[in-house]
Short mmCIF file of C-alpha atoms in Angstrom, two decimals:
data_model
loop_
_atom_site.label_atom_id
_atom_site.label_comp_id
_atom_site.label_asym_id
_atom_site.label_seq_id
_atom_site.Cartn_x
_atom_site.Cartn_y
_atom_site.Cartn_z
CA MET Q 185 0.00 0.00 0.00
CA VAL Q 186 1.22 3.49 -0.71
CA LEU Q 187 -0.13 6.21 1.56
CA TYR Q 188 0.36 9.95 1.27
CA PRO Q 189 0.17 11.25 4.85
CA ARG Q 190 1.15 14.81 3.97
CA PHE Q 191 -1.29 16.05 6.61
CA ILE Q 192 1.06 14.98 9.44
CA SER Q 193 4.64 15.93 10.23
CA PRO Q 194 7.63 13.58 9.99
CA ALA Q 195 7.72 13.57 13.82
CA GLN Q 196 4.28 11.91 13.74
CA GLN Q 197 5.29 9.04 11.45
CA PHE Q 198 4.50 6.38 14.07
CA GLU Q 199 0.83 7.30 13.57
CA ILE Q 200 1.01 5.45 10.23
CA SER Q 201 2.18 2.29 11.98
CA LYS Q 202 -0.67 2.61 14.47
CA VAL Q 203 -3.46 2.96 11.91
CA VAL Q 204 -2.12 0.15 9.71
CA ALA Q 205 -1.84 -2.14 12.77
CA LEU Q 206 -5.37 -1.19 13.81
CA GLY Q 207 -6.68 -1.94 10.32
CA ILE Q 208 -5.05 -5.39 10.38
CA LYS Q 209 -6.39 -6.01 13.88
CA ASP Q 210 -9.91 -5.00 12.75
CA TYR Q 211 -9.61 -7.36 9.78
CA LEU Q 212 -8.51 -10.31 11.92
CA VAL Q 213 -11.20 -9.69 14.53
CA GLU Q 214 -13.74 -10.29 11.74
CA LYS Q 215 -12.34 -13.83 11.43
CA THR Q 216 -10.95 -14.90 14.82
CA THR Q 217 -10.48 -13.90 18.46
CA ASP Q 218 -7.69 -12.84 20.83
CA VAL Q 219 -6.03 -10.46 18.35
CA LYS Q 220 -3.36 -8.13 19.76
CA ILE Q 221 -0.82 -5.67 18.39
CA LYS Q 222 2.71 -6.59 19.44
CA TRP Q 223 4.77 -3.41 19.56
CA PRO Q 224 6.13 -2.16 17.26
CA ASN Q 225 5.02 -3.96 14.09
CA ASP Q 226 3.56 -7.44 14.58
CA ILE Q 227 0.07 -8.79 15.08
CA PHE Q 228 -0.53 -11.79 17.32
CA VAL Q 229 -3.47 -14.17 17.60
CA ASN Q 230 -3.58 -16.44 20.63
CA ASN Q 231 0.05 -15.56 21.49
CA ALA Q 232 1.34 -16.48 18.02
CA LYS Q 233 2.48 -14.23 15.20
CA ILE Q 234 0.02 -14.00 12.34
CA ALA Q 235 1.08 -10.75 10.66
CA GLY Q 236 3.85 -8.22 10.33
CA ILE Q 237 4.19 -4.70 8.98
CA LEU Q 238 7.10 -2.97 7.25
CA ILE Q 239 6.87 0.74 6.54
CA GLU Q 240 9.26 2.89 4.51
CA ASN Q 241 8.57 6.61 4.87
CA SER Q 242 9.89 9.22 2.46
CA PHE Q 243 10.31 12.90 3.23
CA ILE Q 244 11.18 15.98 1.24
CA GLY Q 245 12.74 18.43 3.67
CA GLN Q 246 10.43 18.64 6.68
CA LYS Q 247 7.38 17.30 4.81
CA PHE Q 248 6.02 13.80 4.36
CA GLN Q 249 6.20 12.55 0.78
CA ASP Q 250 4.76 9.04 1.02
CA SER Q 251 4.62 5.92 3.11
CA VAL Q 252 5.14 2.55 1.43
CA THR Q 253 3.50 -0.02 3.67
CA GLY Q 254 4.06 -3.75 3.38
CA ILE Q 255 1.64 -6.04 5.17
CA GLY Q 256 2.20 -9.77 5.50
CA ILE Q 257 -0.63 -11.86 6.91
CA ASN Q 258 -0.55 -15.64 7.14
CA ILE Q 259 -3.92 -16.55 5.68
CA ASN Q 260 -4.08 -20.08 4.23
CA GLN Q 261 -0.63 -21.33 5.19
CA THR Q 262 -0.73 -24.43 7.40
CA LYS Q 263 2.96 -25.41 7.45
CA PHE Q 264 5.80 -23.15 8.51
CA PRO Q 265 9.57 -23.55 8.65
CA GLU Q 266 10.71 -24.87 12.02
CA SER Q 267 13.05 -21.88 12.31
CA LEU Q 268 10.08 -19.53 12.88
CA PRO Q 269 9.48 -19.13 16.61
CA ASN Q 270 5.69 -19.13 16.91
CA PRO Q 271 3.75 -18.60 13.67
CA THR Q 272 0.06 -19.12 13.03
CA SER Q 273 -2.41 -18.43 10.24
CA LEU Q 274 -6.11 -17.80 9.82
CA ALA Q 275 -6.48 -21.30 8.40
CA GLN Q 276 -4.84 -22.78 11.49
CA GLU Q 277 -6.87 -20.63 13.86
CA THR Q 278 -10.28 -21.19 12.23
CA GLY Q 279 -9.98 -24.41 10.23
CA GLN Q 280 -11.15 -22.58 7.09
CA ILE Q 281 -9.59 -21.72 3.74
CA TYR Q 282 -10.06 -18.11 2.62
CA ASN Q 283 -10.54 -16.38 -0.72
CA LEU Q 284 -7.49 -14.12 -0.91
CA GLU Q 285 -9.12 -11.46 -3.07
CA GLU Q 286 -11.97 -11.10 -0.57
CA CYS Q 287 -9.43 -10.94 2.25
CA LEU Q 288 -7.49 -8.19 0.49
CA ASN Q 289 -10.60 -6.12 -0.19
CA LEU Q 290 -11.77 -6.29 3.42
CA LEU Q 291 -8.28 -5.60 4.76
CA CYS Q 292 -7.85 -2.54 2.53
CA SER Q 293 -11.23 -1.13 3.54
CA LEU Q 294 -10.43 -1.53 7.25
CA VAL Q 295 -6.96 0.01 6.93
CA GLU Q 296 -8.56 2.88 5.01
CA LYS Q 297 -11.18 3.35 7.76
CA ASN Q 298 -8.43 3.74 10.36
CA TYR Q 299 -6.37 5.94 8.02
CA ARG Q 300 -9.39 8.25 7.59
CA THR Q 301 -9.55 8.60 11.37
CA LEU Q 302 -5.95 9.80 11.23
CA MET Q 303 -6.73 12.09 8.28
CA SER Q 304 -9.42 13.69 10.46
CA LYS Q 305 -6.62 14.32 12.97
CA ASN Q 306 -8.37 12.27 15.64
CA PHE Q 307 -5.05 11.43 17.27
CA THR Q 308 -6.69 10.76 20.63
CA ILE Q 309 -8.92 8.06 19.14
CA VAL Q 310 -6.01 6.47 17.26
CA ASP Q 311 -3.81 6.51 20.39
CA TYR Q 312 -6.58 5.11 22.60
CA ASN Q 313 -7.43 2.31 20.17
CA TYR Q 314 -3.78 1.42 19.64
CA ILE Q 315 -2.69 1.32 23.29
CA ASN Q 316 -5.73 -0.72 24.32
CA GLN Q 317 -4.93 -3.41 21.73
CA LEU Q 318 -1.31 -3.91 22.76
CA TYR Q 319 -0.04 -7.41 23.40
CA GLN Q 320 0.94 -7.86 27.09
CA LEU Q 321 -0.33 -4.39 28.08
CA ASN Q 322 -0.12 -3.96 31.87
CA GLU Q 323 1.19 -7.53 32.34
CA PHE Q 324 4.50 -8.05 34.12
CA LYS Q 325 6.74 -9.93 31.68
CA ASN Q 326 10.46 -10.34 31.07
CA TYR Q 327 12.13 -8.23 28.39
CA LYS Q 328 15.69 -8.40 27.14
CA THR Q 329 17.11 -4.87 27.22
CA PRO Q 330 20.60 -3.46 26.60
CA GLU Q 331 21.03 -3.47 30.40
CA GLY Q 332 19.94 -7.10 30.83
CA ILE Q 333 16.66 -8.84 31.66
CA LEU Q 334 13.95 -6.49 32.92
CA LYS Q 335 10.69 -7.67 34.50
CA ALA Q 336 8.22 -4.92 33.73
CA LYS Q 337 4.89 -4.10 32.17
CA ILE Q 338 4.05 -2.09 29.08
CA THR Q 339 2.21 1.03 30.16
CA GLU Q 340 2.36 3.37 27.18
CA VAL Q 341 3.75 4.08 23.73
CA LYS Q 342 4.97 7.61 23.10
CA LYS Q 343 3.82 9.57 20.07
CA THR Q 344 7.26 9.06 18.56
CA GLY Q 345 6.93 5.27 18.88
CA GLU Q 346 9.08 4.49 21.92
CA ILE Q 347 7.62 2.05 24.39
CA ILE Q 348 7.43 2.75 28.12
CA LEU Q 349 7.96 -0.14 30.52
CA LYS Q 350 7.42 0.13 34.26
CA ASN Q 351 8.93 -2.25 36.81
CA SER Q 352 7.31 -3.29 40.11
CA ASN Q 353 9.07 -0.39 41.91
CA GLY Q 354 7.33 2.09 39.61
CA GLU Q 355 10.50 2.99 37.69
CA GLU Q 356 9.87 3.77 34.03
CA PHE Q 357 12.13 2.74 31.16
CA LEU Q 358 11.93 4.11 27.63
CA TYR Q 359 13.00 2.02 24.63
CA GLY Q 360 13.03 2.58 20.87
CA PHE Q 361 12.66 0.10 18.05
CA LYS Q 362 14.97 -2.92 18.23
CA GLU Q 363 16.21 -1.97 21.71
CA ILE Q 364 14.19 -4.63 23.53
CA GLU Q 365 13.05 -8.19 22.93
CA TYR Q 366 9.99 -9.91 24.30
CA LEU Q 367 10.98 -13.07 26.22
#
């Protein structure tokens, strides 16, 4: 998908990731249950990865040019390489085979719905919907950080995309993309 989010600033580029993730989540909820967004760019169903997002943003000076968005969803796949840690697919989750063209049409319409919310500059709605769909939100879990293993809970994601973890002592830790691993 190519989006043209010229109505937001480059500093707001994580908003694109949010609305695309929300569109994918909305699509999957139409087919199955227990769908969560795993920060920063994966979608999980029943604690297994079903989808991923890659976004390449282009800027001219201090203005957004475009956002090339790649979405990969495991739809009808039933066998995966053993090297993948915990994959799943819609076919595995539901026992059904899906028409890919119908899937694509519904997915595009739901991503567009969320993108239109962003176009209307309803950042509060986008933020609220995104944070409340996060995988392991407010659950104490172990994370691998540059400092070592941290037992903490996800409490927030900043507008710029960094995640905030809070340990049991109430200390907050801020991490950017690829700085932490879920364990």
